[in-house]
Amino acid sequence: MKREIVSEDYTCVHDRLSELSDDVLVNVLSCLTIQDAARTSILSSRWRYLWKWFTGCLNFHNSLTTAAHKFELRDDKVFDVERRKFVSWVNQVLRSLQSRTMEELRIRFDVTSDDDIHNWIKFAVEKKVRRLELNFRRFLAGRWEVGQYNFPPHFVSYSSFSSLTELSLINVAITGDILAHLLSYCPLLEVLSVIQSVCLKHLKVSGSLLKLKYLKLGYMEHLEIDAPNLISFEFNGPAKPICLGEVCLAEVSFGGSFSNYIMKNLCWLSSFLVRLHTLKLNLASPVIPAVAVYYNLPELYNLKHLEMEIDLLDDDHLLPCASFLNAATSLYKFTLKIIIDPCKTRILGTPYESSYRECAEYQSNRRQAIQLAARLPLWEFVIL
């Protein structure tokens, strides 16, 4: 039988791609990172400006590695140059984009220029961004005092964030009144995270029309929650009660001194504890009561995942683990993270900490901690 030889035309792929409409090509580019989308401009004259109609996820964080390196160098001037380069890069990209909508905008860097941040939020409003993250976490917080960026109240209006589904604010100063007002104008918001906000002391999250499902909050003095669709809640706050109204929580995560409050007031937790599927407790230096009856728990028949993080000082600090394990009859996943810091507590945060971590006593204590971790391979240890 005579075999037919078919020659391959490698130009067909290029030709077919070129035949696609601009709208289709822009949709393809929007599935890439903005950096990769911009690189396609060198392919041909047809591709030169297509990336400017990008509608996908803008994720500005490429300088974080460099920033961490500058933190180690303790070089403020060099770090400031890096900050200006980052801001210039963000501004250049945002000015170039011409699309009417944008799926996501995430900016993660130690930025201090208020005017530029104002313009970034304005961009998010104009482009009807669905997911917005502003993370201005301080890299050099131990080196100098830097004021937090204040979220501008004039952006809070009916039309500002009506398309927003996720909002994350880190190291952004926003008051409880402005945040509550903002929530009332976000009918589609499902995920809210506000961490390290110096002026967020009081907050009331309520409303029968709220679609909020995931809530993460840092330290605050007073908190009221009445959100019927809320299923996940993470809180690291003071040892004070939270006013919980109509909620149907399936996952909670508590840390800070609030975890110690819970261990002393399990009656508060038991009101919704039996419905939980996931419970995470960060018991840093837990206060262990003299009487173990404090840890008497109801049967947690719905709990499937229990995660506990403990600063191990002595065996008594494992009592909460035993109590929760005994009560969680349907548990299938248990995560125990034990943090051991050989540094003396009274030295932490003082000018003597760095020198102590280099001394022979610290190194000896650290070696003993490593040996302990090696004997317990099934446990997760964090040795500082």
Tab-separated table of C-alpha atoms in Angstrom:
chain	number	residue	atom	x	y	z
A	1	MET	CA	0.000	0.000	0.000
A	2	LYS	CA	1.354	3.357	-0.968
A	3	ARG	CA	1.724	5.694	2.004
A	4	GLU	CA	0.676	9.252	1.549
A	5	ILE	CA	3.196	11.759	2.850
A	6	VAL	CA	1.661	14.887	4.293
A	7	SER	CA	3.942	17.846	4.822
A	8	GLU	CA	3.453	19.853	7.998
A	9	ASP	CA	2.819	23.570	7.733
A	10	TYR	CA	4.073	25.166	10.929
A	11	THR	CA	2.664	28.532	9.960
A	12	CYS	CA	-0.930	27.387	10.342
A	13	VAL	CA	-0.934	27.882	14.092
A	14	HIS	CA	0.195	31.463	13.698
A	15	ASP	CA	-2.325	32.107	10.935
A	16	ARG	CA	-5.231	30.698	12.907
A	17	LEU	CA	-4.300	32.698	15.982
A	18	SER	CA	-4.097	35.863	13.923
A	19	GLU	CA	-7.579	35.239	12.590
A	20	LEU	CA	-9.114	35.444	16.064
A	21	SER	CA	-10.906	38.641	17.036
A	22	ASP	CA	-9.334	41.178	19.362
A	23	ASP	CA	-11.901	40.368	22.041
A	24	VAL	CA	-10.903	36.695	22.053
A	25	LEU	CA	-7.196	37.504	22.162
A	26	VAL	CA	-7.725	39.944	25.044
A	27	ASN	CA	-9.602	37.222	26.949
A	28	VAL	CA	-6.629	34.923	26.436
A	29	LEU	CA	-4.179	37.591	27.603
A	30	SER	CA	-6.316	38.298	30.672
A	31	CYS	CA	-5.719	34.726	31.857
A	32	LEU	CA	-1.991	35.518	32.106
A	33	THR	CA	-0.141	37.692	34.592
A	34	ILE	CA	0.102	41.342	33.572
A	35	GLN	CA	3.854	40.897	33.098
A	36	ASP	CA	3.405	38.010	30.634
A	37	ALA	CA	0.548	39.795	28.870
A	38	ALA	CA	2.735	42.884	28.327
A	39	ARG	CA	5.560	40.734	26.900
A	40	THR	CA	3.314	39.661	24.002
A	41	SER	CA	3.585	43.199	22.603
A	42	ILE	CA	6.859	42.201	20.896
A	43	LEU	CA	5.263	39.393	18.862
A	44	SER	CA	3.994	41.589	16.049
A	45	SER	CA	2.282	44.885	15.309
A	46	ARG	CA	-1.053	43.105	15.795
A	47	TRP	CA	-0.151	42.295	19.421
A	48	ARG	CA	1.565	45.555	20.263
A	49	TYR	CA	-1.319	47.225	22.126
A	50	LEU	CA	-3.631	44.292	22.912
A	51	TRP	CA	-2.256	43.898	26.451
A	52	LYS	CA	-3.513	47.379	27.339
A	53	TRP	CA	-7.065	45.985	27.290
A	54	PHE	CA	-6.132	43.436	29.958
A	55	THR	CA	-9.045	42.691	32.359
A	56	GLY	CA	-7.594	39.950	34.562
A	57	CYS	CA	-5.683	39.984	37.860
A	58	LEU	CA	-3.206	42.771	38.612
A	59	ASN	CA	-0.894	41.438	41.288
A	60	PHE	CA	1.875	43.883	42.210
A	61	HIS	CA	4.251	42.238	44.650
A	62	ASN	CA	7.403	41.306	42.752
A	63	SER	CA	9.589	43.503	44.950
A	64	LEU	CA	8.785	41.673	48.174
A	65	THR	CA	11.845	39.438	47.909
A	66	THR	CA	14.057	42.442	47.335
A	67	ALA	CA	12.369	44.254	50.201
A	68	ALA	CA	13.013	41.411	52.603
A	69	HIS	CA	16.655	41.434	51.518
A	70	LYS	CA	16.899	45.163	52.192
A	71	PHE	CA	15.395	44.554	55.615
A	72	GLU	CA	18.272	42.232	56.395
A	73	LEU	CA	20.729	44.823	55.152
A	74	ARG	CA	19.153	47.492	57.362
A	75	ASP	CA	19.751	49.989	54.564
A	76	ASP	CA	17.007	52.614	54.724
A	77	LYS	CA	18.202	54.647	51.740
A	78	VAL	CA	18.463	51.671	49.409
A	79	PHE	CA	15.085	50.455	50.573
A	80	ASP	CA	13.567	53.860	49.862
A	81	VAL	CA	14.880	53.682	46.291
A	82	GLU	CA	13.249	50.272	45.941
A	83	ARG	CA	9.977	51.717	47.210
A	84	ARG	CA	10.020	54.529	44.637
A	85	LYS	CA	10.771	52.055	41.848
A	86	PHE	CA	7.819	49.927	42.910
A	87	VAL	CA	5.406	52.878	43.006
A	88	SER	CA	6.622	54.068	39.583
A	89	TRP	CA	6.075	50.596	38.123
A	90	VAL	CA	2.513	50.360	39.457
A	91	ASN	CA	1.639	53.842	38.200
A	92	GLN	CA	3.056	53.155	34.746
A	93	VAL	CA	1.022	49.965	34.314
A	94	LEU	CA	-2.228	51.458	35.610
A	95	ARG	CA	-1.908	54.504	33.325
A	96	SER	CA	-1.443	52.218	30.321
A	97	LEU	CA	-4.529	50.058	30.852
A	98	GLN	CA	-7.622	51.070	28.896
A	99	SER	CA	-10.128	48.351	29.764
A	100	ARG	CA	-13.385	49.353	31.418
A	101	THR	CA	-13.383	46.617	34.031
A	102	MET	CA	-10.768	44.707	36.051
A	103	GLU	CA	-11.147	41.410	37.859
A	104	GLU	CA	-8.580	41.927	40.607
A	105	LEU	CA	-6.097	44.451	42.006
A	106	ARG	CA	-3.595	43.391	44.658
A	107	ILE	CA	-0.802	45.678	45.855
A	108	ARG	CA	1.566	44.273	48.470
A	109	PHE	CA	4.470	46.430	49.501
A	110	ASP	CA	5.717	48.843	52.127
A	111	VAL	CA	4.251	51.932	50.425
A	112	THR	CA	3.955	55.331	52.124
A	113	SER	CA	2.877	57.752	49.360
A	114	ASP	CA	-0.739	58.696	50.104
A	115	ASP	CA	-1.397	60.447	46.785
A	116	ASP	CA	-0.368	57.376	44.806
A	117	ILE	CA	-2.502	55.069	46.955
A	118	HIS	CA	-5.461	57.431	46.510
A	119	ASN	CA	-5.062	57.066	42.754
A	120	TRP	CA	-4.870	53.270	43.010
A	121	ILE	CA	-8.149	53.136	44.916
A	122	LYS	CA	-9.666	55.524	42.353
A	123	PHE	CA	-8.511	53.137	39.638
A	124	ALA	CA	-10.210	50.233	41.458
A	125	VAL	CA	-13.446	52.204	41.678
A	126	GLU	CA	-13.401	53.271	38.031
A	127	LYS	CA	-12.592	49.762	36.773
A	128	LYS	CA	-15.249	48.127	38.980
A	129	VAL	CA	-12.666	45.796	40.509
A	130	ARG	CA	-14.172	42.627	42.018
A	131	ARG	CA	-11.275	41.669	44.318
A	132	LEU	CA	-9.162	44.350	46.007
A	133	GLU	CA	-6.194	43.908	48.349
A	134	LEU	CA	-4.132	46.762	49.791
A	135	ASN	CA	-1.281	45.353	51.853
A	136	PHE	CA	1.087	48.035	53.116
A	137	ARG	CA	2.713	45.903	55.799
A	138	ARG	CA	5.811	47.553	57.256
A	139	PHE	CA	9.097	45.841	56.468
A	140	LEU	CA	11.150	48.298	58.485
A	141	ALA	CA	8.704	48.803	61.342
A	142	GLY	CA	11.467	48.174	63.860
A	143	ARG	CA	13.638	50.833	62.299
A	144	TRP	CA	11.420	53.899	62.261
A	145	GLU	CA	7.849	54.949	62.942
A	146	VAL	CA	5.733	55.137	59.800
A	147	GLY	CA	2.150	56.358	59.797
A	148	GLN	CA	-0.537	54.119	58.362
A	149	TYR	CA	-2.362	55.018	55.189
A	150	ASN	CA	-5.825	56.405	55.986
A	151	PHE	CA	-8.621	54.964	53.877
A	152	PRO	CA	-10.344	58.001	52.270
A	153	PRO	CA	-14.009	58.253	53.309
A	154	HIS	CA	-14.976	60.117	50.121
A	155	PHE	CA	-14.617	56.833	48.185
A	156	VAL	CA	-17.402	55.262	50.241
A	157	SER	CA	-20.589	55.736	48.255
A	158	TYR	CA	-23.297	53.695	46.589
A	159	SER	CA	-21.485	53.461	43.271
A	160	SER	CA	-17.916	53.057	44.528
A	161	PHE	CA	-17.591	49.355	45.302
A	162	SER	CA	-20.897	47.903	44.140
A	163	SER	CA	-19.015	45.180	42.197
A	164	LEU	CA	-16.655	44.231	45.039
A	165	THR	CA	-16.718	40.572	46.157
A	166	GLU	CA	-13.440	40.472	48.156
A	167	LEU	CA	-11.723	43.199	50.186
A	168	SER	CA	-8.466	42.861	52.118
A	169	LEU	CA	-6.904	45.797	53.995
A	170	ILE	CA	-3.583	45.278	55.778
A	171	ASN	CA	-1.857	48.139	57.578
A	172	VAL	CA	-4.580	50.486	56.343
A	173	ALA	CA	-6.185	52.825	58.876
A	174	ILE	CA	-9.966	52.650	58.650
A	175	THR	CA	-12.480	53.422	61.398
A	176	GLY	CA	-15.366	51.180	62.317
A	177	ASP	CA	-17.894	53.754	61.127
A	178	ILE	CA	-16.302	54.063	57.680
A	179	LEU	CA	-15.941	50.281	57.352
A	180	ALA	CA	-19.556	49.670	58.372
A	181	HIS	CA	-20.661	52.357	55.919
A	182	LEU	CA	-18.570	50.730	53.207
A	183	LEU	CA	-20.177	47.335	53.895
A	184	SER	CA	-23.618	48.841	53.401
A	185	TYR	CA	-22.603	49.778	49.837
A	186	CYS	CA	-21.089	46.387	48.948
A	187	PRO	CA	-24.069	44.152	48.179
A	188	LEU	CA	-21.875	41.456	46.588
A	189	LEU	CA	-19.079	41.356	49.206
A	190	GLU	CA	-18.386	37.816	50.436
A	191	VAL	CA	-14.825	38.054	51.823
A	192	LEU	CA	-13.567	40.772	54.197
A	193	SER	CA	-10.164	40.924	55.901
A	194	VAL	CA	-8.924	43.895	57.950
A	195	ILE	CA	-5.599	43.432	59.771
A	196	GLN	CA	-3.295	45.848	61.616
A	197	SER	CA	-5.564	48.871	61.450
A	198	VAL	CA	-4.606	51.260	64.247
A	199	CYS	CA	-7.943	53.073	64.375
A	200	LEU	CA	-10.328	50.134	64.008
A	201	LYS	CA	-11.460	49.815	67.634
A	202	HIS	CA	-15.201	49.265	67.335
A	203	LEU	CA	-17.118	47.523	64.567
A	204	LYS	CA	-20.677	46.381	63.973
A	205	VAL	CA	-21.219	43.970	61.094
A	206	SER	CA	-24.929	43.513	60.519
A	207	GLY	CA	-27.602	43.496	57.866
A	208	SER	CA	-30.077	40.950	56.587
A	209	LEU	CA	-28.947	41.592	52.996
A	210	LEU	CA	-25.242	41.017	53.728
A	211	LYS	CA	-23.719	38.250	51.599
A	212	LEU	CA	-20.596	38.183	53.778
A	213	LYS	CA	-19.299	34.611	54.162
A	214	TYR	CA	-15.666	34.980	55.285
A	215	LEU	CA	-14.531	37.508	57.894
A	216	LYS	CA	-10.997	38.033	59.242
A	217	LEU	CA	-10.280	40.748	61.801
A	218	GLY	CA	-7.339	41.796	63.939
A	219	TYR	CA	-7.247	43.508	67.306
A	220	MET	CA	-10.238	45.625	68.330
A	221	GLU	CA	-11.987	46.515	71.566
A	222	HIS	CA	-15.628	45.875	70.680
A	223	LEU	CA	-17.172	43.713	67.969
A	224	GLU	CA	-20.774	42.910	67.062
A	225	ILE	CA	-21.633	40.444	64.310
A	226	ASP	CA	-25.081	39.702	62.957
A	227	ALA	CA	-24.460	38.210	59.511
A	228	PRO	CA	-26.740	35.291	58.607
A	229	ASN	CA	-24.548	34.091	55.701
A	230	LEU	CA	-21.257	34.097	57.650
A	231	ILE	CA	-19.633	30.639	57.643
A	232	SER	CA	-15.969	31.421	58.434
A	233	PHE	CA	-14.606	33.788	61.096
A	234	GLU	CA	-10.995	34.509	62.128
A	235	PHE	CA	-10.254	36.840	65.035
A	236	ASN	CA	-7.103	37.839	66.910
A	237	GLY	CA	-8.259	40.229	69.545
A	238	PRO	CA	-8.344	41.098	73.236
A	239	ALA	CA	-9.743	38.975	76.034
A	240	LYS	CA	-13.225	40.443	75.721
A	241	PRO	CA	-16.521	38.887	74.642
A	242	ILE	CA	-17.849	39.204	71.112
A	243	CYS	CA	-21.521	39.894	70.493
A	244	LEU	CA	-22.639	37.210	68.052
A	245	GLY	CA	-26.127	37.439	66.684
A	246	GLU	CA	-27.537	35.352	63.843
A	247	VAL	CA	-24.604	33.358	62.456
A	248	CYS	CA	-24.179	29.844	61.102
A	249	LEU	CA	-20.437	29.361	61.485
A	250	ALA	CA	-18.767	26.221	60.172
A	251	GLU	CA	-15.140	27.372	60.651
A	252	VAL	CA	-13.568	29.605	63.300
A	253	SER	CA	-9.986	30.570	64.066
A	254	PHE	CA	-9.062	32.428	67.249
A	255	GLY	CA	-5.713	33.763	68.403
A	256	GLY	CA	-4.097	36.271	70.714
A	257	SER	CA	-5.431	36.816	74.208
A	258	PHE	CA	-8.923	36.029	72.931
A	259	SER	CA	-8.010	32.331	72.823
A	260	ASN	CA	-7.220	32.447	76.526
A	261	TYR	CA	-10.559	34.142	77.119
A	262	ILE	CA	-12.267	31.265	75.329
A	263	MET	CA	-10.498	28.633	77.427
A	264	LYS	CA	-11.852	30.329	80.549
A	265	ASN	CA	-15.326	30.912	79.113
A	266	LEU	CA	-16.189	27.831	77.120
A	267	CYS	CA	-19.860	28.463	77.845
A	268	TRP	CA	-19.645	31.361	75.352
A	269	LEU	CA	-18.045	29.152	72.727
A	270	SER	CA	-20.445	26.254	73.258
A	271	SER	CA	-23.341	28.286	71.835
A	272	PHE	CA	-22.058	27.560	68.320
A	273	LEU	CA	-19.231	25.078	69.002
A	274	VAL	CA	-21.333	21.982	68.334
A	275	ARG	CA	-22.029	23.140	64.747
A	276	LEU	CA	-18.384	23.711	63.801
A	277	HIS	CA	-16.587	21.642	61.177
A	278	THR	CA	-13.194	23.352	61.642
A	279	LEU	CA	-11.720	24.895	64.805
A	280	LYS	CA	-8.311	26.583	64.965
A	281	LEU	CA	-6.897	27.893	68.240
A	282	ASN	CA	-3.611	29.751	68.646
A	283	LEU	CA	-2.903	29.307	72.350
A	284	ALA	CA	0.288	31.333	72.607
A	285	SER	CA	1.380	31.050	76.256
A	286	PRO	CA	-2.027	29.757	77.388
A	287	VAL	CA	-3.203	30.545	80.891
A	288	ILE	CA	-3.854	27.126	82.416
A	289	PRO	CA	-6.531	27.128	85.136
A	290	ALA	CA	-5.862	25.321	88.387
A	291	VAL	CA	-8.925	23.100	87.993
A	292	ALA	CA	-9.215	20.957	84.867
A	293	VAL	CA	-13.023	21.184	84.944
A	294	TYR	CA	-12.622	24.394	82.943
A	295	TYR	CA	-11.941	22.151	79.949
A	296	ASN	CA	-15.116	20.069	80.205
A	297	LEU	CA	-16.547	20.264	76.704
A	298	PRO	CA	-19.778	19.092	75.095
A	299	GLU	CA	-19.532	16.394	72.446
A	300	LEU	CA	-18.285	18.028	69.263
A	301	TYR	CA	-19.925	15.568	66.908
A	302	ASN	CA	-19.628	17.815	63.829
A	303	LEU	CA	-15.974	18.788	64.299
A	304	LYS	CA	-13.811	17.293	61.529
A	305	HIS	CA	-10.628	19.386	61.677
A	306	LEU	CA	-8.936	20.632	64.847
A	307	GLU	CA	-5.798	22.767	64.672
A	308	MET	CA	-3.996	24.003	67.785
A	309	GLU	CA	-0.868	26.139	68.048
A	310	ILE	CA	0.808	26.156	71.460
A	311	ASP	CA	3.876	27.731	73.021
A	312	LEU	CA	5.159	24.735	74.971
A	313	LEU	CA	6.394	25.737	78.423
A	314	ASP	CA	5.499	22.564	80.326
A	315	ASP	CA	3.256	19.498	80.035
A	316	ASP	CA	0.212	21.324	81.447
A	317	HIS	CA	0.034	23.374	78.269
A	318	LEU	CA	-1.077	20.244	76.401
A	319	LEU	CA	-4.234	19.882	78.538
A	320	PRO	CA	-6.424	21.781	76.030
A	321	CYS	CA	-5.402	19.303	73.318
A	322	ALA	CA	-6.485	16.330	75.385
A	323	SER	CA	-9.822	17.922	76.276
A	324	PHE	CA	-10.733	18.825	72.698
A	325	LEU	CA	-9.576	15.468	71.335
A	326	ASN	CA	-11.750	13.687	73.886
A	327	ALA	CA	-14.796	15.758	72.891
A	328	ALA	CA	-14.311	15.574	69.092
A	329	THR	CA	-15.699	12.097	68.455
A	330	SER	CA	-15.874	12.483	64.643
A	331	LEU	CA	-12.470	14.135	64.156
A	332	TYR	CA	-10.492	13.036	61.087
A	333	LYS	CA	-7.736	15.677	61.013
A	334	PHE	CA	-5.744	17.007	63.962
A	335	THR	CA	-2.928	19.523	63.513
A	336	LEU	CA	-0.716	20.393	66.473
A	337	LYS	CA	1.932	23.060	66.021
A	338	ILE	CA	4.329	23.534	68.932
A	339	ILE	CA	6.422	26.713	68.994
A	340	ILE	CA	9.644	26.682	70.971
A	341	ASP	CA	11.643	29.882	71.353
A	342	PRO	CA	14.874	29.371	73.337
A	343	CYS	CA	15.067	33.124	73.886
A	344	LYS	CA	14.183	34.256	77.401
A	345	THR	CA	10.785	35.927	77.608
A	346	ARG	CA	12.066	39.015	79.413
A	347	ILE	CA	14.535	39.679	76.573
A	348	LEU	CA	12.062	39.438	73.685
A	349	GLY	CA	11.583	42.764	71.949
A	350	THR	CA	14.453	44.444	73.790
A	351	PRO	CA	17.752	45.698	72.329
A	352	TYR	CA	19.452	42.679	73.938
A	353	GLU	CA	17.509	40.079	71.939
A	354	SER	CA	19.854	39.972	68.941
A	355	SER	CA	23.005	39.539	71.039
A	356	TYR	CA	21.366	36.895	73.251
A	357	ARG	CA	20.431	34.799	70.214
A	358	GLU	CA	24.146	34.605	69.403
A	359	CYS	CA	25.306	33.506	72.856
A	360	ALA	CA	26.217	29.945	73.906
A	361	GLU	CA	23.238	29.565	76.262
A	362	TYR	CA	20.731	30.277	73.494
A	363	GLN	CA	22.485	27.925	71.056
A	364	SER	CA	22.513	25.155	73.661
A	365	ASN	CA	18.790	25.567	74.343
A	366	ARG	CA	18.058	25.567	70.631
A	367	ARG	CA	19.992	22.315	70.102
A	368	GLN	CA	17.934	20.668	72.845
A	369	ALA	CA	14.727	21.827	71.167
A	370	ILE	CA	15.881	20.381	67.837
A	371	GLN	CA	16.646	17.063	69.534
A	372	LEU	CA	13.160	17.019	71.059
A	373	ALA	CA	11.577	17.644	67.664
A	374	ALA	CA	13.606	14.776	66.157
A	375	ARG	CA	12.188	12.359	68.772
A	376	LEU	CA	8.612	13.334	67.859
A	377	PRO	CA	8.513	13.222	64.046
A	378	LEU	CA	4.702	13.194	63.851
A	379	TRP	CA	4.408	16.582	65.559
A	380	GLU	CA	5.030	19.901	63.864
A	381	PHE	CA	7.608	22.016	65.677
A	382	VAL	CA	8.564	25.625	64.989
A	383	ILE	CA	11.905	26.384	66.606
A	384	LEU	CA	12.839	30.048	66.580
